[in-house]
Amino acid sequence: MIQRMYLLLLCLATSAAFAAQPSSRKLDSAWSFRLVPTDALATEHDTATQWRSATVPGYVHTDLLAHGAIPDTYVGAPEAGLQWIGLGTWEYRTQFDVDRATLKRAHADLVFEGLDTFADVYLNETKLLSADNAHRTWRVPVQGKLRARGNQLRVVLHSPIRRLLPQVQAMPHKLAGNYPSPFGDEPKDAMTVNFARKPAYHSGWDWGPRYVTAGIWRPVRLESWDALRIGDFHVQQNKVDEHAAELAAEVEIESDDAGAVTLEVEHRDPDGKSAVVKQQATLVRGQNKIAVPLRIDRPRRWYPTGYGEQALYTFTARVVDDNGKQAEASRRTGLRSVELRRERDQWGRGFAFVINGIPVFAKGANTIPFDAFPARVTQAQLLRVLESARDANMNMVRSWGGGHYESDAFFELTDELGLLVWQDFMFGGGMQPAYDPAFRANVVAEARDNIRRLRDHPSLVLWCGNNEEETAWKNWGQGKALTAADPAFAKQVWDGYVQLFGHDLRDVVVREGGGVPYWSSSPSNDLDGPANDSNNGDKHDWGVWAESKPIEAYLAETPRFVSEFGLQGWPSLRTIDSFATKAEQGIESPVIRAHQKFMAGDGNARVLQYIREGYGEPKDFADFVYLSQVMQAEGIELASLHHRASRPRTMGSLYWQLNDVWPGASWASIDYYGRWKPLHFHARRFFAPLAVAALRKDAKTEVTLVSDRTASVSGELRLRVIDFDGKVLRDERKPVTLAPLTATAVANYADAELLRGADRVRTAAVFELLVDDTPVSRRIVYFDAAKALALPDPGLHAELQRDVDGYRLDLHADKLARAVWIDFGELDVGLSDNALSLLPGETVSLRLVSKANLDDLQQQLTLRSLTSRQNQ
């Protein structure tokens, strides 16, 4: 009997301890949506007022699309006919039951991780919240408002345009925006987007569509708890070096009662070996912040890819009292030091990221949102693009400020892949009403939410206040124009800017950011003098493309850090086929123009300008697409090699852009479907750890050897001068030593010295870096524009055969083959290399992965170069 009583008491105690732990439940099912019947649009769109099933997380546009109520937003040219959606008031609702245990809890909170954007939230017809920021997390207490059955949760989403337009139109002088709507849903002189804390790209950009959507775009959950909960857990890295990691596990606890607890912090190393530190603490009623000192000897540090391992530790905090474990939280992080080094030198002031004491030359690209509707972005999409970045020898991405703060999954991948992240706050351009204290307070709350969510990711190495706002004010005429119209208002606007980006955001990063540096704007010198200065801070180099300067003008600029530069290239014909029929594919056809957002659809004129300058007139639309890709790849290669050859003056080269938001013309090197454009294959070569940069300017070629290795490398530099038919006019080698983390100029040749009387339009100089007799980098220098060269028919031959790991493609050129592109039409194929040039007589063997059979691959195989196309 005594034993039975003991077991019963033990069971009750165990049950009580278990019940005391906080619980979380997703509310992602049984949602429906409609256009509010009283909305002014209801008469014209009456069918939209019917309740239909909805997906949460999701958006109005994707829910309408799922029901066939609107056409595919990416196919054809449907934008104009869908702008009404952004003017409507939409309503979402769901019902859920609550179990008895949850109802008995002392606390219950509804948590909305993302409401886009002006949202009124009701529970059982009691208003809980009026949200006004898509980038914030909203937590609302609901204890006492829940019932056992049939709880109705309703969210009303208001049009940001209709909500904000009256106040914007009432302004005597408007704030500068970015891209006015061409569709009439909003006046061009009264843009509302900069007044809303909503992803700016939803209002259209020069690479994506205008869909001013609304939705419950991130998860909703019901959290319940009794005595206490862990509100936040952060691993503060006070000092990390090769000898030790001096850390503090910072735990924030919300408690109903004062009392003694034990805080247990477990840290588990990458191999699973763990240790636990315990600390006694006395809680007060309300908010508590407890720091537990930790020391890890000889830590395995986290490095960016190419510099060491991506070691990740798991830290778990547990709050334990006499009844057992009351709450638990975990964080995964990497141990590393990060510094933004701003040394003064003979050029000005530098801009270099230093990780674990190593100055890292940043190689990479800018990321934009992965979809117009990011709730439908999958883990597979993120992985494909970010792995592709790593595989192209990139070590950094800049998460651009006109979109949204990326998901936890994004940062988990960048941690694992070793990709450093430059993170903008969500300001994409123009100017905001930062003179309004309420606006600034909303932004600071947004910043705090996202800094706390992301700060334990070792890949995060910079918080940047905004994209292009300082340079727009100072250099694009925005500040000058507003000052001329209303000096007092202009001063108010600029003072508000300085307060928000110079002080408020800087302060919250210092307080909450875990030691990650802050930078007020890109490009800038952190509010110290001119913005977009090549000698100080970071630069957006848009002289080429935006100002129509020739591609060779890249060589005239040597910035400290290039955080944007780019050239447009169209995606593959297969991607174009996904949104345009063959009959719709013409350079100036309506559908193609609808997917060319630069210059409001006129951007192909700029593409043609650069094609004609370098390559001549395209023969047809397919040739236009191919030549745009070649121009993009070869132009960005020239710029990036120049940046790398300029080390240490230049310490970063991030081209615009890595990925696409939809299928269309853009600056991306990977298209919307994850397919590599020629630029991405080139990037893998020009971002290689060891590279030869042979750059021709003013009839002279300077040769620089670049090394990102942390140890010296010995090799050979080989120079061959050949004619296009294969005759070798010169072949010489010399031993070289590449010092660690350097760019070393090793030779300078005048054209006359290289040519020695040879025909400049039939001759090339080939520079190769060899290590252990193996070529690791090659650069071919031509002596005139491609259109002026006497390129022969290369006599390309391809042999495709099965191999142990799939297929092997042996590609041979009888004569010089420039810019060879291998394509398989409608078949999905992974190639180990593409977009390459073959020397006369050269054969390359490529790995090929595809689910297609050999016969189909052979039938679909197409080869294209600047002078030939051949079906195999």
PDB file of N, CA and C in Angstrom, residues 32-78:
ATOM      1  N   SER A  32      -9.577  30.206 -43.721  1.00  0.00           N
ATOM      2  CA  SER A  32     -10.288  30.615 -44.936  1.00  0.00           C
ATOM      3  C   SER A  32     -10.133  32.119 -45.098  1.00  0.00           C
ATOM      4  N   PHE A  33     -10.461  32.620 -46.297  1.00  0.00           N
ATOM      5  CA  PHE A  33     -10.250  34.047 -46.575  1.00  0.00           C
ATOM      6  C   PHE A  33     -11.321  34.546 -47.535  1.00  0.00           C
ATOM      7  N   ARG A  34     -11.441  35.862 -47.590  1.00  0.00           N
ATOM      8  CA  ARG A  34     -12.356  36.487 -48.540  1.00  0.00           C
ATOM      9  C   ARG A  34     -12.033  37.980 -48.634  1.00  0.00           C
ATOM     10  N   LEU A  35     -12.532  38.590 -49.684  1.00  0.00           N
ATOM     11  CA  LEU A  35     -12.592  40.046 -49.764  1.00  0.00           C
ATOM     12  C   LEU A  35     -13.751  40.498 -48.891  1.00  0.00           C
ATOM     13  N   VAL A  36     -13.518  41.461 -48.012  1.00  0.00           N
ATOM     14  CA  VAL A  36     -14.577  41.913 -47.106  1.00  0.00           C
ATOM     15  C   VAL A  36     -15.763  42.423 -47.931  1.00  0.00           C
ATOM     16  N   PRO A  37     -16.961  41.906 -47.680  1.00  0.00           N
ATOM     17  CA  PRO A  37     -18.112  42.252 -48.533  1.00  0.00           C
ATOM     18  C   PRO A  37     -18.434  43.736 -48.588  1.00  0.00           C
ATOM     19  N   THR A  38     -18.078  44.477 -47.556  1.00  0.00           N
ATOM     20  CA  THR A  38     -18.370  45.917 -47.567  1.00  0.00           C
ATOM     21  C   THR A  38     -17.306  46.733 -48.279  1.00  0.00           C
ATOM     22  N   ASP A  39     -16.269  46.079 -48.777  1.00  0.00           N
ATOM     23  CA  ASP A  39     -15.202  46.796 -49.481  1.00  0.00           C
ATOM     24  C   ASP A  39     -15.744  47.373 -50.794  1.00  0.00           C
ATOM     25  N   ALA A  40     -15.204  48.514 -51.194  1.00  0.00           N
ATOM     26  CA  ALA A  40     -15.658  49.186 -52.413  1.00  0.00           C
ATOM     27  C   ALA A  40     -15.455  48.331 -53.653  1.00  0.00           C
ATOM     28  N   LEU A  41     -14.523  47.372 -53.587  1.00  0.00           N
ATOM     29  CA  LEU A  41     -14.250  46.519 -54.743  1.00  0.00           C
ATOM     30  C   LEU A  41     -15.208  45.335 -54.844  1.00  0.00           C
ATOM     31  N   ALA A  42     -16.051  45.144 -53.839  1.00  0.00           N
ATOM     32  CA  ALA A  42     -16.881  43.939 -53.785  1.00  0.00           C
ATOM     33  C   ALA A  42     -17.861  43.849 -54.944  1.00  0.00           C
ATOM     34  N   THR A  43     -18.360  44.969 -55.418  1.00  0.00           N
ATOM     35  CA  THR A  43     -19.327  44.935 -56.513  1.00  0.00           C
ATOM     36  C   THR A  43     -18.703  44.372 -57.780  1.00  0.00           C
ATOM     37  N   GLU A  44     -17.505  44.842 -58.067  1.00  0.00           N
ATOM     38  CA  GLU A  44     -16.833  44.400 -59.293  1.00  0.00           C
ATOM     39  C   GLU A  44     -16.261  42.997 -59.142  1.00  0.00           C
ATOM     40  N   HIS A  45     -15.887  42.617 -57.915  1.00  0.00           N
ATOM     41  CA  HIS A  45     -15.247  41.318 -57.675  1.00  0.00           C
ATOM     42  C   HIS A  45     -16.066  40.554 -56.643  1.00  0.00           C
ATOM     43  N   ASP A  46     -17.333  40.352 -56.920  1.00  0.00           N
ATOM     44  CA  ASP A  46     -18.227  39.774 -55.936  1.00  0.00           C
ATOM     45  C   ASP A  46     -17.875  38.337 -55.584  1.00  0.00           C
ATOM     46  N   THR A  47     -17.331  37.581 -56.528  1.00  0.00           N
ATOM     47  CA  THR A  47     -16.977  36.194 -56.204  1.00  0.00           C
ATOM     48  C   THR A  47     -15.855  36.122 -55.175  1.00  0.00           C
ATOM     49  N   ALA A  48     -15.029  37.175 -55.094  1.00  0.00           N
ATOM     50  CA  ALA A  48     -13.937  37.184 -54.119  1.00  0.00           C
ATOM     51  C   ALA A  48     -14.450  37.350 -52.697  1.00  0.00           C
ATOM     52  N   THR A  49     -15.718  37.722 -52.537  1.00  0.00           N
ATOM     53  CA  THR A  49     -16.268  37.898 -51.188  1.00  0.00           C
ATOM     54  C   THR A  49     -16.736  36.578 -50.573  1.00  0.00           C
ATOM     55  N   GLN A  50     -16.673  35.509 -51.334  1.00  0.00           N
ATOM     56  CA  GLN A  50     -17.056  34.206 -50.802  1.00  0.00           C
ATOM     57  C   GLN A  50     -15.886  33.622 -50.006  1.00  0.00           C
ATOM     58  N   TRP A  51     -16.218  32.964 -48.899  1.00  0.00           N
ATOM     59  CA  TRP A  51     -15.176  32.323 -48.110  1.00  0.00           C
ATOM     60  C   TRP A  51     -14.572  31.154 -48.898  1.00  0.00           C
ATOM     61  N   ARG A  52     -13.237  31.140 -48.957  1.00  0.00           N
ATOM     62  CA  ARG A  52     -12.504  30.048 -49.598  1.00  0.00           C
ATOM     63  C   ARG A  52     -11.398  29.589 -48.648  1.00  0.00           C
ATOM     64  N   SER A  53     -10.981  28.358 -48.817  1.00  0.00           N
ATOM     65  CA  SER A  53      -9.896  27.848 -47.980  1.00  0.00           C
ATOM     66  C   SER A  53      -8.611  28.634 -48.267  1.00  0.00           C
ATOM     67  N   ALA A  54      -7.794  28.771 -47.235  1.00  0.00           N
ATOM     68  CA  ALA A  54      -6.561  29.546 -47.341  1.00  0.00           C
ATOM     69  C   ALA A  54      -5.402  28.755 -46.751  1.00  0.00           C
ATOM     70  N   THR A  55      -4.208  29.150 -47.168  1.00  0.00           N
ATOM     71  CA  THR A  55      -2.984  28.570 -46.633  1.00  0.00           C
ATOM     72  C   THR A  55      -2.290  29.603 -45.753  1.00  0.00           C
ATOM     73  N   VAL A  56      -1.988  29.212 -44.541  1.00  0.00           N
ATOM     74  CA  VAL A  56      -1.251  30.073 -43.609  1.00  0.00           C
ATOM     75  C   VAL A  56      -0.052  29.277 -43.107  1.00  0.00           C
ATOM     76  N   PRO A  57       1.172  29.827 -43.268  1.00  0.00           N
ATOM     77  CA  PRO A  57       1.519  31.134 -43.822  1.00  0.00           C
ATOM     78  C   PRO A  57       1.214  31.231 -45.312  1.00  0.00           C
ATOM     79  N   GLY A  58       0.859  32.436 -45.752  1.00  0.00           N
ATOM     80  CA  GLY A  58       0.563  32.650 -47.153  1.00  0.00           C
ATOM     81  C   GLY A  58       0.138  34.075 -47.417  1.00  0.00           C
ATOM     82  N   TYR A  59      -0.401  34.287 -48.618  1.00  0.00           N
ATOM     83  CA  TYR A  59      -0.783  35.611 -49.084  1.00  0.00           C
ATOM     84  C   TYR A  59      -2.109  35.541 -49.832  1.00  0.00           C
ATOM     85  N   VAL A  60      -2.729  36.682 -49.986  1.00  0.00           N
ATOM     86  CA  VAL A  60      -3.964  36.770 -50.749  1.00  0.00           C
ATOM     87  C   VAL A  60      -3.733  36.289 -52.178  1.00  0.00           C
ATOM     88  N   HIS A  61      -2.669  36.766 -52.808  1.00  0.00           N
ATOM     89  CA  HIS A  61      -2.422  36.399 -54.208  1.00  0.00           C
ATOM     90  C   HIS A  61      -2.275  34.887 -54.374  1.00  0.00           C
ATOM     91  N   THR A  62      -1.504  34.251 -53.501  1.00  0.00           N
ATOM     92  CA  THR A  62      -1.295  32.813 -53.659  1.00  0.00           C
ATOM     93  C   THR A  62      -2.553  32.019 -53.319  1.00  0.00           C
ATOM     94  N   ASP A  63      -3.373  32.528 -52.406  1.00  0.00           N
ATOM     95  CA  ASP A  63      -4.637  31.858 -52.124  1.00  0.00           C
ATOM     96  C   ASP A  63      -5.612  31.987 -53.290  1.00  0.00           C
ATOM     97  N   LEU A  64      -5.683  33.163 -53.879  1.00  0.00           N
ATOM     98  CA  LEU A  64      -6.530  33.331 -55.062  1.00  0.00           C
ATOM     99  C   LEU A  64      -6.048  32.442 -56.204  1.00  0.00           C
ATOM    100  N   LEU A  65      -4.735  32.379 -56.356  1.00  0.00           N
ATOM    101  CA  LEU A  65      -4.168  31.540 -57.419  1.00  0.00           C
ATOM    102  C   LEU A  65      -4.492  30.068 -57.179  1.00  0.00           C
ATOM    103  N   ALA A  66      -4.423  29.628 -55.928  1.00  0.00           N
ATOM    104  CA  ALA A  66      -4.702  28.228 -55.623  1.00  0.00           C
ATOM    105  C   ALA A  66      -6.134  27.838 -55.990  1.00  0.00           C
ATOM    106  N   HIS A  67      -7.039  28.807 -55.985  1.00  0.00           N
ATOM    107  CA  HIS A  67      -8.435  28.528 -56.336  1.00  0.00           C
ATOM    108  C   HIS A  67      -8.737  28.824 -57.805  1.00  0.00           C
ATOM    109  N   GLY A  68      -7.720  29.169 -58.574  1.00  0.00           N
ATOM    110  CA  GLY A  68      -7.955  29.488 -59.981  1.00  0.00           C
ATOM    111  C   GLY A  68      -8.702  30.779 -60.190  1.00  0.00           C
ATOM    112  N   ALA A  69      -8.713  31.631 -59.152  1.00  0.00           N
ATOM    113  CA  ALA A  69      -9.463  32.886 -59.249  1.00  0.00           C
ATOM    114  C   ALA A  69      -8.687  33.970 -59.983  1.00  0.00           C
ATOM    115  N   ILE A  70      -7.399  33.796 -60.125  1.00  0.00           N
ATOM    116  CA  ILE A  70      -6.566  34.720 -60.897  1.00  0.00           C
ATOM    117  C   ILE A  70      -5.597  33.892 -61.732  1.00  0.00           C
ATOM    118  N   PRO A  71      -5.067  34.455 -62.804  1.00  0.00           N
ATOM    119  CA  PRO A  71      -4.066  33.728 -63.590  1.00  0.00           C
ATOM    120  C   PRO A  71      -2.738  33.661 -62.848  1.00  0.00           C
ATOM    121  N   ASP A  72      -1.879  32.783 -63.319  1.00  0.00           N
ATOM    122  CA  ASP A  72      -0.542  32.682 -62.741  1.00  0.00           C
ATOM    123  C   ASP A  72       0.132  34.047 -62.810  1.00  0.00           C
ATOM    124  N   THR A  73       0.599  34.518 -61.668  1.00  0.00           N
ATOM    125  CA  THR A  73       1.167  35.862 -61.577  1.00  0.00           C
ATOM    126  C   THR A  73       2.480  36.008 -62.333  1.00  0.00           C
ATOM    127  N   TYR A  74       3.093  34.887 -62.720  1.00  0.00           N
ATOM    128  CA  TYR A  74       4.405  34.931 -63.382  1.00  0.00           C
ATOM    129  C   TYR A  74       4.332  34.623 -64.882  1.00  0.00           C
ATOM    130  N   VAL A  75       3.179  34.199 -65.376  1.00  0.00           N
ATOM    131  CA  VAL A  75       3.067  33.759 -66.780  1.00  0.00           C
ATOM    132  C   VAL A  75       2.380  34.841 -67.597  1.00  0.00           C
ATOM    133  N   GLY A  76       2.967  35.148 -68.743  1.00  0.00           N
ATOM    134  CA  GLY A  76       2.394  36.178 -69.598  1.00  0.00           C
ATOM    135  C   GLY A  76       2.593  37.557 -69.007  1.00  0.00           C
ATOM    136  N   ALA A  77       1.558  38.390 -69.102  1.00  0.00           N
ATOM    137  CA  ALA A  77       1.645  39.769 -68.607  1.00  0.00           C
ATOM    138  C   ALA A  77       0.368  40.114 -67.838  1.00  0.00           C
ATOM    139  N   PRO A  78       0.142  39.488 -66.672  1.00  0.00           N
ATOM    140  CA  PRO A  78      -1.124  39.685 -65.956  1.00  0.00           C
ATOM    141  C   PRO A  78      -1.127  40.829 -64.949  1.00  0.00           C
TER     142      PRO A  78
END
